[in-house]
Coordinates of C-alpha atoms and ligand atoms in Angstrom, one line a residue:
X18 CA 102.6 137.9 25.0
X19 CA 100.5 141.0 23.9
X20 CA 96.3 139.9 24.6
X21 CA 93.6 141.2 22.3
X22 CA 91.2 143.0 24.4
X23 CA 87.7 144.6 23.0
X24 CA 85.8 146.6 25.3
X25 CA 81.8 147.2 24.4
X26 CA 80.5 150.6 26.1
X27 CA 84.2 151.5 26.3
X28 CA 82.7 154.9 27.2
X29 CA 80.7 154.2 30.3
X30 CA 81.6 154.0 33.8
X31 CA 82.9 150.5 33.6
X32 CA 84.4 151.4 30.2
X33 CA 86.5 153.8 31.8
X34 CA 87.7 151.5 34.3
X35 CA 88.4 149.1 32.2
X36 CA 90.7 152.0 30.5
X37 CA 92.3 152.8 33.3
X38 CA 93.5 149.5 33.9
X39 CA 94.5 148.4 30.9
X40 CA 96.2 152.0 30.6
X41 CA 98.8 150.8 33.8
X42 CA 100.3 148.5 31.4
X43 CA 99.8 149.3 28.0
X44 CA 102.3 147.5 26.4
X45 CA 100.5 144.0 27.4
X46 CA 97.7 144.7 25.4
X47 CA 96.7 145.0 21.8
X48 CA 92.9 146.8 21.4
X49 CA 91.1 145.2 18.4
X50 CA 88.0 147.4 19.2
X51 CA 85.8 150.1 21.3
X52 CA 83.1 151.1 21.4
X53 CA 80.3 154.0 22.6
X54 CA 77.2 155.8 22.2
X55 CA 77.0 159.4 21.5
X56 CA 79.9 160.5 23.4
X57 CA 82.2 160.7 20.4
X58 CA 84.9 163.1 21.3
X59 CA 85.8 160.2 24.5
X60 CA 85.5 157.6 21.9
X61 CA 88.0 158.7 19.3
X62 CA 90.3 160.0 22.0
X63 CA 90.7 156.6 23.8
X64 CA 91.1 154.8 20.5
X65 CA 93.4 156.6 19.4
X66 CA 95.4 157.2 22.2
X67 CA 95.1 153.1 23.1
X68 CA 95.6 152.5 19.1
X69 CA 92.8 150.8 18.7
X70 CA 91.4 149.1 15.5
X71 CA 88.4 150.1 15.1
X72 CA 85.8 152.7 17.0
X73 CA 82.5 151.6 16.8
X74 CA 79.4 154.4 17.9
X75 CA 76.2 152.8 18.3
X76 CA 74.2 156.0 17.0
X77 CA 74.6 155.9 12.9
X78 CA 73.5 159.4 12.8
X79 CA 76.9 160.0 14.7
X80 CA 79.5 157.9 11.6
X81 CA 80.6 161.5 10.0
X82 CA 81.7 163.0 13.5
X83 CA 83.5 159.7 14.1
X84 CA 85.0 159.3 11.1
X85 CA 85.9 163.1 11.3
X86 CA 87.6 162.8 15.1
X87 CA 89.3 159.9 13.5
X88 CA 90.9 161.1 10.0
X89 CA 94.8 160.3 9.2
X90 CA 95.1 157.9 12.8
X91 CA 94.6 154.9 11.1
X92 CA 91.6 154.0 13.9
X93 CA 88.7 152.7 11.6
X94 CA 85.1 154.4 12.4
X95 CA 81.9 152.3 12.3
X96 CA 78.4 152.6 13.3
X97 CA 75.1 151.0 14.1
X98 CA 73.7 147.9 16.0
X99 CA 75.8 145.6 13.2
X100 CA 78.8 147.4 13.5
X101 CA 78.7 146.7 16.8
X102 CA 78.4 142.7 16.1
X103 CA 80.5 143.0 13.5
X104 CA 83.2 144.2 15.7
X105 CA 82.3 141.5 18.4
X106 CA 82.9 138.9 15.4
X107 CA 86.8 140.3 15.2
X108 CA 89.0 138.3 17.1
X109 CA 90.2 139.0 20.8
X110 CA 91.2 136.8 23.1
X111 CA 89.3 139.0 26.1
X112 CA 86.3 141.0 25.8
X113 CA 84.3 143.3 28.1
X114 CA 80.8 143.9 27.6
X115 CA 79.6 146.8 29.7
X116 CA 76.9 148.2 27.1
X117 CA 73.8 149.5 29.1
X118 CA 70.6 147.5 29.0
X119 CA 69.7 144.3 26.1
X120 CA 71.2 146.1 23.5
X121 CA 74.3 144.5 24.7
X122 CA 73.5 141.1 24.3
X123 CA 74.0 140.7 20.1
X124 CA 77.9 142.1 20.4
X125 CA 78.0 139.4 23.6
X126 CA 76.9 136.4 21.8
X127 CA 78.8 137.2 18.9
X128 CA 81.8 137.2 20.9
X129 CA 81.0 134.2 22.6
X130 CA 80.5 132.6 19.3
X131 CA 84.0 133.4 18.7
X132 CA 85.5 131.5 21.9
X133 CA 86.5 134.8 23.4
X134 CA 86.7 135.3 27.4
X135 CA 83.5 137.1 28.2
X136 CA 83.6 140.1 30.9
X137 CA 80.8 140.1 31.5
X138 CA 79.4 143.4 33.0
X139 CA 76.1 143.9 30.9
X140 CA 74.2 142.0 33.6
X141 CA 71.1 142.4 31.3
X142 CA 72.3 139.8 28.7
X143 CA 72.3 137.3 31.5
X144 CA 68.8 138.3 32.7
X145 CA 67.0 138.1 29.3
X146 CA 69.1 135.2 28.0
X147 CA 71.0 133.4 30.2
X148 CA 70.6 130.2 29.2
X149 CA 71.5 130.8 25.3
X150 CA 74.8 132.9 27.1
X151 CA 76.0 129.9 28.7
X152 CA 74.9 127.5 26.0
X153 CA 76.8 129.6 23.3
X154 CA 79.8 129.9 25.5
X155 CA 79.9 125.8 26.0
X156 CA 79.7 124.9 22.4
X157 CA 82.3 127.3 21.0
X158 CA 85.0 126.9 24.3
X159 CA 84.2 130.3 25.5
X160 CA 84.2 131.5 28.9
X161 CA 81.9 134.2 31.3
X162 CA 83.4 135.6 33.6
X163 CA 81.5 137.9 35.9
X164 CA 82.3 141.3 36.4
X165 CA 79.2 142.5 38.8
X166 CA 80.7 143.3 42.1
X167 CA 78.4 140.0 43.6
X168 CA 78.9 138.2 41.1
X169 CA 82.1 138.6 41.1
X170 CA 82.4 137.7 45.0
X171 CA 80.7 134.7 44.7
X172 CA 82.9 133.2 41.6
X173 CA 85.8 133.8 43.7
X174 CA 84.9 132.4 46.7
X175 CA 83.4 129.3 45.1
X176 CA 87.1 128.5 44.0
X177 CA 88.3 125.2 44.5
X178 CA 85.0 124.5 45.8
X179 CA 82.4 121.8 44.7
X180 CA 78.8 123.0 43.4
X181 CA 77.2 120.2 45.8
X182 CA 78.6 121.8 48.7
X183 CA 76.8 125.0 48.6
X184 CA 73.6 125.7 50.8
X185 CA 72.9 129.4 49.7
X186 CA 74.5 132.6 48.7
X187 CA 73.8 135.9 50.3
X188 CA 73.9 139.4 48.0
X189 CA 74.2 141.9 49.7
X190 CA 72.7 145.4 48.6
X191 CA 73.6 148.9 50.2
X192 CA 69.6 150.2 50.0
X193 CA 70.4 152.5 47.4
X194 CA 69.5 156.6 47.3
X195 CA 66.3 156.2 49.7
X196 CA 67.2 153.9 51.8
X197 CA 66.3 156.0 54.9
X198 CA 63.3 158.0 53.4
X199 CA 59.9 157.6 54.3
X200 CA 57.7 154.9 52.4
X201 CA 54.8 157.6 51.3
X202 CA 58.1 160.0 50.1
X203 CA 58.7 157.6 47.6
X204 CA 56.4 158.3 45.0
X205 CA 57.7 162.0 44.7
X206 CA 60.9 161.1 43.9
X207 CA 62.9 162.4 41.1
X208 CA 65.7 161.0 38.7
X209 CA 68.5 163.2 39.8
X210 CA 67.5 162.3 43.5
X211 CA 67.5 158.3 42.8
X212 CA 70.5 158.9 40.7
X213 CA 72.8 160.0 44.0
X214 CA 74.0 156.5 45.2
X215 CA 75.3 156.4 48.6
X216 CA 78.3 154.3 48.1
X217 CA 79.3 153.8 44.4
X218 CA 79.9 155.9 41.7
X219 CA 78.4 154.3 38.5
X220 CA 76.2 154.8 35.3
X221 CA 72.9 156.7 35.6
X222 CA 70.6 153.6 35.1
X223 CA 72.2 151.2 37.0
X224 CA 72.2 153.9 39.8
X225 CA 68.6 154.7 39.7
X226 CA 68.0 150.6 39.7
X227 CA 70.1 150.7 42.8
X228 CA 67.4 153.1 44.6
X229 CA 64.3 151.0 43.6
X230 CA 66.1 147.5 43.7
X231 CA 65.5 146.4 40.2
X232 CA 69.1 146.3 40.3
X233 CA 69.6 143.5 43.0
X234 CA 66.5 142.0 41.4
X235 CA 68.1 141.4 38.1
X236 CA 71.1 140.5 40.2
X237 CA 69.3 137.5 41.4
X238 CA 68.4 136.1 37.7
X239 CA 72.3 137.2 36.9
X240 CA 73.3 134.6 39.8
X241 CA 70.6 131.8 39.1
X242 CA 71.6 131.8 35.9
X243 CA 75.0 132.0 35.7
X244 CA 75.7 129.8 38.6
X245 CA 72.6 127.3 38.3
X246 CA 71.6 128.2 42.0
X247 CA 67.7 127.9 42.9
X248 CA 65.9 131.1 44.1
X249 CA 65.5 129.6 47.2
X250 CA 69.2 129.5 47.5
X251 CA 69.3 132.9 47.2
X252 CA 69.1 135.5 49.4
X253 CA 69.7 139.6 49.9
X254 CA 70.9 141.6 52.8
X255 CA 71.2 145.3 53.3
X256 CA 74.5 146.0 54.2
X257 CA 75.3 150.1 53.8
X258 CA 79.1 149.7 54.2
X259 CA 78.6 148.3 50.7
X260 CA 82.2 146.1 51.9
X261 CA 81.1 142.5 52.0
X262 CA 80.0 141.7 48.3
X263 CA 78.7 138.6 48.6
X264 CA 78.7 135.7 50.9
X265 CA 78.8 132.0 49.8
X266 CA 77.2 129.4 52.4
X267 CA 78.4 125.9 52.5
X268 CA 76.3 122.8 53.9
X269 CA 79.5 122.5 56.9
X270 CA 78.1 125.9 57.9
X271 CA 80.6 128.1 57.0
X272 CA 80.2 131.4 55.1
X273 CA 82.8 132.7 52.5
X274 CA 82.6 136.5 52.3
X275 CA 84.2 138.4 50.1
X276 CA 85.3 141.9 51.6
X277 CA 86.6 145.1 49.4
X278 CA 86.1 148.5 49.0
X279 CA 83.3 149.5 46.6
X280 CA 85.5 150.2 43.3
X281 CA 84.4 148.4 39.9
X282 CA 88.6 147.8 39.3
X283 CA 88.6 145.3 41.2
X284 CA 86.1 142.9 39.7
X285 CA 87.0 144.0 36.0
X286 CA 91.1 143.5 36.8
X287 CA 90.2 139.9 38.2
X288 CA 87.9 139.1 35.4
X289 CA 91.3 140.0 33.1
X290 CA 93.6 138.6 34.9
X291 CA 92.0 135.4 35.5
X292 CA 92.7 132.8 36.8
X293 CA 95.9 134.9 38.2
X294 CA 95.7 137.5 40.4
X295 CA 98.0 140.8 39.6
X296 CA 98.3 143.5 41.6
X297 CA 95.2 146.4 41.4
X298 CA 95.5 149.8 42.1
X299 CA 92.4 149.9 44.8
X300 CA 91.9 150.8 48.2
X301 CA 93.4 148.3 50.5
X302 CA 90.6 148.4 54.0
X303 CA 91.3 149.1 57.5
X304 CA 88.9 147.2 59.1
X305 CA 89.9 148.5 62.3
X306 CA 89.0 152.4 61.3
X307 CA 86.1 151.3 59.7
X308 CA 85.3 149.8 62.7
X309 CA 81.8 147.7 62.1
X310 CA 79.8 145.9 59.4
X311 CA 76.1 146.2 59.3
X312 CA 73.7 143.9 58.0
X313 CA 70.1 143.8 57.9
X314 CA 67.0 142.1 56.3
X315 CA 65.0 144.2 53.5
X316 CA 62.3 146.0 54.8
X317 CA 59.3 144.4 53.2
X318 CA 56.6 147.0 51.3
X319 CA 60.3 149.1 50.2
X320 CA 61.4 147.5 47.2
X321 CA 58.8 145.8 45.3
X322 CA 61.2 144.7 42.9
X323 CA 62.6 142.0 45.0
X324 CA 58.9 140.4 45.3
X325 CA 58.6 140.1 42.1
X326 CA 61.6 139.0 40.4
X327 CA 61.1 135.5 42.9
X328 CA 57.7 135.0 40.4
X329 CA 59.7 135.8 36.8
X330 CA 62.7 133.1 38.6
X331 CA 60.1 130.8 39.4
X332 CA 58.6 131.3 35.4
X333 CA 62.5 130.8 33.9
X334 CA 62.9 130.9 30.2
X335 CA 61.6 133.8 28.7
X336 CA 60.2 135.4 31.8
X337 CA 63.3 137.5 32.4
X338 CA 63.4 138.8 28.8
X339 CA 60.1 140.0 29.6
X340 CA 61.1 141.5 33.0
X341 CA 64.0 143.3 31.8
X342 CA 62.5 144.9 28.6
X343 CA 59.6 146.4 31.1
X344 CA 62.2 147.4 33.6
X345 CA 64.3 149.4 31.0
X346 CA 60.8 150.4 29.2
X347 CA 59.9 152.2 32.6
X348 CA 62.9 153.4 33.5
X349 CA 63.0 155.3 30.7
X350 CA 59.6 156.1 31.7
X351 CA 60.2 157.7 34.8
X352 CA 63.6 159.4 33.4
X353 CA 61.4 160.9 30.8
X354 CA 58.5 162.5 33.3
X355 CA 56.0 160.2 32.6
X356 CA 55.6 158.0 35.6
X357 CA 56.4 158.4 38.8
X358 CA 60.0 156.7 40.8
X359 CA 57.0 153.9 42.3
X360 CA 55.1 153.5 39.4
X361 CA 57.7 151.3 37.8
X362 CA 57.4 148.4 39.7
X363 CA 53.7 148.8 38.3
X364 CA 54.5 148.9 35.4
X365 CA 57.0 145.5 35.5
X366 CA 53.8 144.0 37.6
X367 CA 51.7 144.4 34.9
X368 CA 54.1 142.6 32.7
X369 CA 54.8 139.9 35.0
X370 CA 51.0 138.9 34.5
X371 CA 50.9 138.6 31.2
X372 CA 53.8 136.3 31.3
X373 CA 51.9 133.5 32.6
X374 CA 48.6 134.4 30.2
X375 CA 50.8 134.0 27.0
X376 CA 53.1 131.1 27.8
X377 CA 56.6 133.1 26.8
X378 CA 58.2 131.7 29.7
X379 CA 58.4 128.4 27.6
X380 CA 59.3 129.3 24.0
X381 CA 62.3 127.7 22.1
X382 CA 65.3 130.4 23.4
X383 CA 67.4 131.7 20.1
X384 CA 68.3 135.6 20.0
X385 CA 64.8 136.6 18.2
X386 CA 63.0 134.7 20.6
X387 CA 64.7 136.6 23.2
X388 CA 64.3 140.1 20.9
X389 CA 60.5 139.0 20.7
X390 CA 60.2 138.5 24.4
X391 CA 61.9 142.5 24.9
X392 CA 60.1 144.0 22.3
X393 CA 56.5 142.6 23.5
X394 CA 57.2 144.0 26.7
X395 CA 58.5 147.0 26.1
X396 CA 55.6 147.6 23.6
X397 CA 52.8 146.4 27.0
X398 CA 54.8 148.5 29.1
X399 CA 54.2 151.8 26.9
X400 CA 50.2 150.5 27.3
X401 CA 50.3 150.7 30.8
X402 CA 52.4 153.8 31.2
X403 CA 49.8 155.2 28.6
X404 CA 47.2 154.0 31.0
X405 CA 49.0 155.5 34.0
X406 CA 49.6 158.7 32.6
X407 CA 45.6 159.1 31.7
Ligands
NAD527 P1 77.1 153.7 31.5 O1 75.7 154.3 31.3 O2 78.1 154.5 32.3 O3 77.8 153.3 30.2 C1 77.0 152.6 29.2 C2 77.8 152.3 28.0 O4 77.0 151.7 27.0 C3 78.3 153.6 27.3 O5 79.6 153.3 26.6 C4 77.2 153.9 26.2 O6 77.7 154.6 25.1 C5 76.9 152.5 25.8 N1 75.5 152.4 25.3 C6 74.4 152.9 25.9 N2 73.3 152.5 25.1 C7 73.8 151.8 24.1 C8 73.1 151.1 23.0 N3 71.8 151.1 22.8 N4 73.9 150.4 22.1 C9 75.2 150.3 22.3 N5 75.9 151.0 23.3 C10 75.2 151.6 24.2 O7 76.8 152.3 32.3 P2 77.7 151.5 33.3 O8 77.3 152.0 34.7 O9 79.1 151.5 32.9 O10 77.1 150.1 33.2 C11 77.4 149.2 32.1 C12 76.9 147.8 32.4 O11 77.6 147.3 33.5 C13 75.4 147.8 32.8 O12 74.8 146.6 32.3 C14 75.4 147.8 34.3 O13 74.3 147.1 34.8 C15 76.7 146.9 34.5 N6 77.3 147.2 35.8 C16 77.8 148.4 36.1 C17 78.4 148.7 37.3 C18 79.0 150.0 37.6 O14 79.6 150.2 38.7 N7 78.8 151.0 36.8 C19 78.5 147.6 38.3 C20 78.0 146.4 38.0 C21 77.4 146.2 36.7
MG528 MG1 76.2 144.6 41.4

């Protein structure tokens, strides 16, 4: 039986791996839709070469260049944030969402509200709004499935296993681009350095979280929220091997790890294939050439980010709206020139105390609340990068 597959940000890194694998076997998969950003040419071509549906660009300056790179195929061309729900509202049975940042979260819902299997990459939607994610996916029979490499590792070695029975989960984090560089070198640092990851090849902004640890941080919301665990239940380890993804601890003692070689395929081809597993075309280890693991706590005064995300955990609700909209708000910050690589936990700091001043943590959670929570944040976080920069 052929599946319905949609894949949001079918243009990004995890787009394109997604691609790939549902390329090795074509034939077992009908594509209702794509969709991209401003890299139309990649777009059009793996619509039409997959025979998509429809092509959906998030820019709507971009609709004549689509629709152009798609004349006589038959692949309908759409743009803008509806278009991009609109799509998510087309049935599929299985749907990726690997947009960038909170602007995935509308096509994600929609989805959900259709019952569809949710691959769920676009971390941020579970950050801002993990509790209407999960709520949305219970009333209409939908499912999550993660698609973070962690995430990932810990859904699959929780299998067969009872909730009660856990004591605490373990993420582990390679350390990112600097790592090994001085503390005071930190504030000099530039996009393209923070944007060299030492293990994994992925997006830019994902990559640059990885070297200040806003990543991992909005990791630990992802698995609070998805899972139900308690911060305290959760901890982080640097491990540079990037191998062992995740580690589940059960109250007999015994950890569950889950080892594999750094390659996105293999969390997106189990999150398809689920609950089978089929065979992936990644890396199989030898342990014995690679010789040894190597794990170590996170060397406190380096990443700020993981002090405060246990405050915006402890807040709930609204709090990681707020996080996450001053996290991407300063990202773009620093990718712009305006701050500086350290300057953006500053920025998210700043945030973080005006959560507790105005209460959002406990608002009524519906998709404008969440929208409210971004936009207010991203709105303080230009005021403090204003103040920063005079
Ligand atoms: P990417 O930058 O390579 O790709 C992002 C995709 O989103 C592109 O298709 C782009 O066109 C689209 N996009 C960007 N802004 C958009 C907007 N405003 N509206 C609609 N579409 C938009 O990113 P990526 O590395 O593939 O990451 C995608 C998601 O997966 C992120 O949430 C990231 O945190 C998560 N993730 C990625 C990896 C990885 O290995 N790359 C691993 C774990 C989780
Ligand atoms: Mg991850």
């Amino acid at each position: 039986m052929t599946r319905r597959v949609s894949i949001f940000g079918a243009t990004g890194s995890i787009g394109a791996n997604t691609l790939g694998i549902i390329r090795e076997e074509p034939e077992a998969y009908r594509v209702v839709a794509l969709t991209g950003g401003r890299n139309i040419k990649s777009l059009a071509s793996a619509a039409i070469e997959l025979n998509a549906e429809i092509a959906v660009t998030a820019c709507d300056d971009l609709l004549e260049s689509l629709r152009d790179a798609l004349c006589g195929t038959g692949v309908e061309a759409a743009a803008g944030e509806q278009a991009l729900i609109d799509a998510a509202a087309r049935p599929a049975d299985w749907t990726m969402s690997a947009i960038v940042g909170f602007a995935g979260l509308p096509p994600g819902l929609c989805a959900l509200e259709q019952g569809a299997t949710l691959a769920l990459a676009n971390k941020e939607s579970m950050v801002a709004a993990g509790p209407l994610l999960i709520d949305t996916a219970r009333r209409n029979g939908a499912r999550i499935i993660p698609v973070d490499s962690e995430h990932s590792a810990i859904f699959q070695a929780l299998n067969g296993e009872k909730m009660q029975a856990v004591e605490r989960v373990i993420i582990t984090a390679s350390g990112g681009a600097f790592r090994d560089w001085p503390l005071e070198a930190l504030s000099e640092a530039t996009p393209e350095q923070a944007a060299s990851h030492p293990n994994w090849p992925m997006g830019q902004r994902i990559t640059i979280d990885s070297a200040s640890m806003f990543n991992k941080a909005l990791e630990l919301i992802e698995a609070k929220e998805f899972f139900g665990f308690s911060s305290e239940q959760i901890e982080v380890l640097i491990h540079r091997e990037s191998l062992v993804h995740a580690l589940v601890g059960f109250r007999d003692g015994a950890l569950m790890a889950h080892v594999g070689p750094p390659d996105m395929r293999h969390a997106i081809g189990y999150a398809l294939h689920h609950p089978e597993r089929s065979h992936l075309p990644v890396e199989r280890l030898d342990l014995a050439k690679i010789g040894q693991l190597n794990f170590q706590s996170p060397e406190p005064g380096r990443y700020p980010a993981l002090v405060l995300v246990r405050e915006v955990m402890a807040a709930g609700g609204h709090a990681g709206a707020a996080f996450n909209g001053s996290k991407e708000a300063a990202l773009d910050g620093f990718l712009e020139g305006r701050i500086r690589f350290t300057d953006m936990a500053r920025v998210v700091e700043r945030e973080i105390e005006n959560i507790s001043v105005d209460d959002r943590a406990k608002w009524t959670m519906t998709l404008e609340s969440v929208r409210e929570a971004d936009r207010v944040a991203r709105v303080r976080a230009q005021e403090t990068m204003d103040a920063l920069d005079g």
